[in-house]
Short mmCIF file of C-alpha atoms in Angstrom, two decimals:
data_model
loop_
_atom_site.label_atom_id
_atom_site.label_comp_id
_atom_site.label_asym_id
_atom_site.label_seq_id
_atom_site.Cartn_x
_atom_site.Cartn_y
_atom_site.Cartn_z
CA GLN A 177 -0.44 -0.06 -0.09
CA ARG A 178 2.66 2.37 0.56
CA LEU A 179 4.28 1.48 -2.05
CA LYS A 180 1.31 1.64 -4.12
CA ALA A 181 0.81 5.83 -2.83
CA ALA A 182 4.69 6.76 -2.71
CA VAL A 183 4.34 5.80 -7.10
CA HIS A 184 0.93 7.45 -6.55
CA TYR A 185 3.31 10.85 -5.38
CA THR A 186 5.76 10.04 -8.11
CA VAL A 187 3.09 9.96 -11.07
CA GLY A 188 1.43 13.24 -9.61
CA CYS A 189 4.44 15.07 -9.83
CA LEU A 190 5.40 13.80 -12.41
CA CYS A 191 1.97 15.58 -14.01
CA GLU A 192 2.81 18.98 -12.23
CA GLU A 193 6.81 19.28 -13.90
CA VAL A 194 4.71 18.61 -17.68
CA ALA A 195 1.74 20.32 -16.48
CA GLU A 196 3.91 23.79 -16.35
CA ASP A 197 6.29 22.68 -19.02
CA LYS A 198 3.34 21.80 -21.45
CA ASP A 199 0.95 24.76 -19.77
CA VAL A 200 -1.72 21.38 -19.83
CA GLN A 201 -3.46 20.31 -17.04
CA PHE A 202 -4.05 16.90 -15.46
CA SER A 203 -7.49 15.79 -13.42
CA LYS A 204 -7.14 14.32 -10.40
CA GLN A 205 -8.50 11.16 -12.16
CA SER A 206 -6.63 11.51 -15.28
CA ILE A 207 -3.35 11.58 -12.78
CA ALA A 208 -4.78 8.62 -10.85
CA ALA A 209 -5.17 6.55 -13.75
CA ILE A 210 -1.56 7.24 -14.59
CA SER A 211 -0.93 5.78 -11.65
CA ASP A 212 -2.65 3.07 -11.20
CA ILE A 213 -1.53 2.13 -15.25
CA THR A 214 1.77 2.94 -14.44
CA PHE A 215 1.97 0.20 -10.79
CA ARG A 216 -0.04 -2.42 -12.57
CA GLN A 217 3.34 -2.11 -15.28
CA CYS A 218 6.29 -2.60 -12.45
CA GLU A 219 4.51 -5.49 -11.36
CA ILE A 220 3.88 -7.20 -15.55
CA PHE A 221 7.82 -5.85 -14.91
CA ALA A 222 8.91 -7.52 -11.88
CA LYS A 223 6.97 -11.36 -12.95
CA ASP A 224 8.81 -10.61 -15.83
CA LEU A 225 12.67 -10.21 -14.78
CA GLU A 226 12.10 -13.68 -12.42
CA MET A 227 10.94 -15.69 -15.01
CA PHE A 228 14.10 -14.06 -17.67
CA ALA A 229 15.80 -15.50 -14.65
CA ARG A 230 15.00 -18.57 -13.66
CA HIS A 231 14.21 -18.94 -17.62
CA ALA A 232 17.97 -18.72 -16.66
CA LYS A 233 18.02 -21.44 -13.61
CA ARG A 234 19.82 -18.29 -11.47
CA THR A 235 18.04 -16.37 -9.06
CA THR A 236 19.74 -13.28 -9.58
CA VAL A 237 18.03 -10.76 -11.55
CA THR A 238 21.11 -9.32 -13.31
CA THR A 239 21.38 -5.91 -15.57
CA GLU A 240 21.63 -8.48 -19.31
CA ASP A 241 18.05 -9.63 -17.57
CA VAL A 242 16.80 -6.09 -17.19
CA LYS A 243 18.08 -4.61 -21.22
CA LEU A 244 15.86 -8.02 -21.72
CA LEU A 245 12.94 -6.49 -20.12
CA ALA A 246 13.90 -2.97 -21.91
CA ARG A 247 14.43 -4.08 -25.48
CA ARG A 248 11.11 -3.08 -27.11
CA SER A 249 12.34 0.75 -26.68
CA ASN A 250 15.70 1.97 -28.20
CA SER A 251 15.95 4.89 -26.56
CA LEU A 252 15.77 3.09 -22.80
CA LEU A 253 18.30 -0.32 -23.50
CA LYS A 254 20.62 2.65 -24.98
CA TYR A 255 20.20 4.16 -21.63
CA ILE A 256 20.01 1.43 -18.77
CA THR A 257 23.36 -0.30 -20.96
CA GLN A 258 25.48 3.66 -20.86
CA LYS A 259 24.00 2.99 -16.99
CA SER A 260 25.55 -1.10 -16.56
CA GLU A 261 28.27 0.10 -18.57
CA GLU A 262 29.45 3.56 -15.70
CA LEU A 263 28.70 1.08 -12.87
CA ALA A 264 31.21 -2.02 -13.91
CA SER A 265 34.07 0.76 -15.15
CA SER A 266 33.35 2.48 -11.16
CA SER A 267 33.13 -0.59 -9.62
CA MET A 268 36.92 -2.36 -11.28
CA GLU A 269 38.14 1.12 -9.65
CA GLN A 270 36.99 0.71 -6.75
CA LYS A 271 38.28 -3.24 -6.97
CA GLU A 272 41.90 -1.66 -7.96
CA LYS A 273 41.75 0.78 -5.12
CA LYS A 274 41.25 -2.06 -2.50
CA LYS A 275 43.79 -4.24 -4.11
CA LYS A 276 46.37 -1.91 -3.77
CA LYS A 277 45.53 -0.38 -0.01
CA SER A 278 45.70 -4.08 1.29
CA SER A 279 49.33 -4.80 -0.55
CA THR A 280 50.72 -1.16 0.59
CA ALA A 281 49.15 -2.06 4.08
CA LYS A 282 50.81 -6.15 3.78
CA GLY A 283 54.35 -4.63 2.22
CA GLU A 284 54.03 -5.61 -0.20
CA ARG A 285 54.93 -3.13 -4.13
CA THR A 286 52.79 -2.83 -6.98
CA PRO A 287 53.76 -3.94 -10.15
CA GLY A 288 54.78 -0.22 -11.08
CA GLU A 289 56.43 0.43 -7.24
CA GLN A 290 58.41 -3.36 -8.72
CA GLU A 291 59.97 -1.97 -12.19
CA ALA A 292 60.67 1.54 -10.52
CA ALA A 293 62.66 -0.66 -7.37
CA VAL A 294 64.27 -3.39 -9.89
CA THR A 295 65.82 -0.29 -11.91
CA GLU A 296 67.55 0.96 -9.49
CA ASN A 297 69.12 -1.91 -8.86
CA GLU A 298 70.24 -1.88 -11.97
CA ASP A 299 71.26 1.37 -11.90
CA SER A 300 72.75 0.97 -8.05
CA ASN A 301 74.68 -2.97 -9.54
CA MET A 302 75.83 -0.75 -13.07
CA ALA A 303 78.01 2.61 -10.63
#
């Protein structure tokens, strides 16, 4: 019930924005109808995502499932793909930072530091 109310509130806010931008009015009945349709469509999306994961013999919904769901809307699919790539790259950066922190905390050298140390040793041996 709270989720339904939250959807209704969000739809109302979006309708207000559109009303101001396009200089139109939305009746309370039309906002309620849009809200109800939106909520029902979200329920359908949730069931579809669950079925996609189950079909792949998984219990977790992945970004690939979401992309499959959005396949009929080119702009939405493009947006989801872009956000997915951004999340993946930031996740990789976080992992690399953690790796560097843990290796320096243990007194280990990063590959760049190891190379610099080897070069320093070679230079001092030649002199």
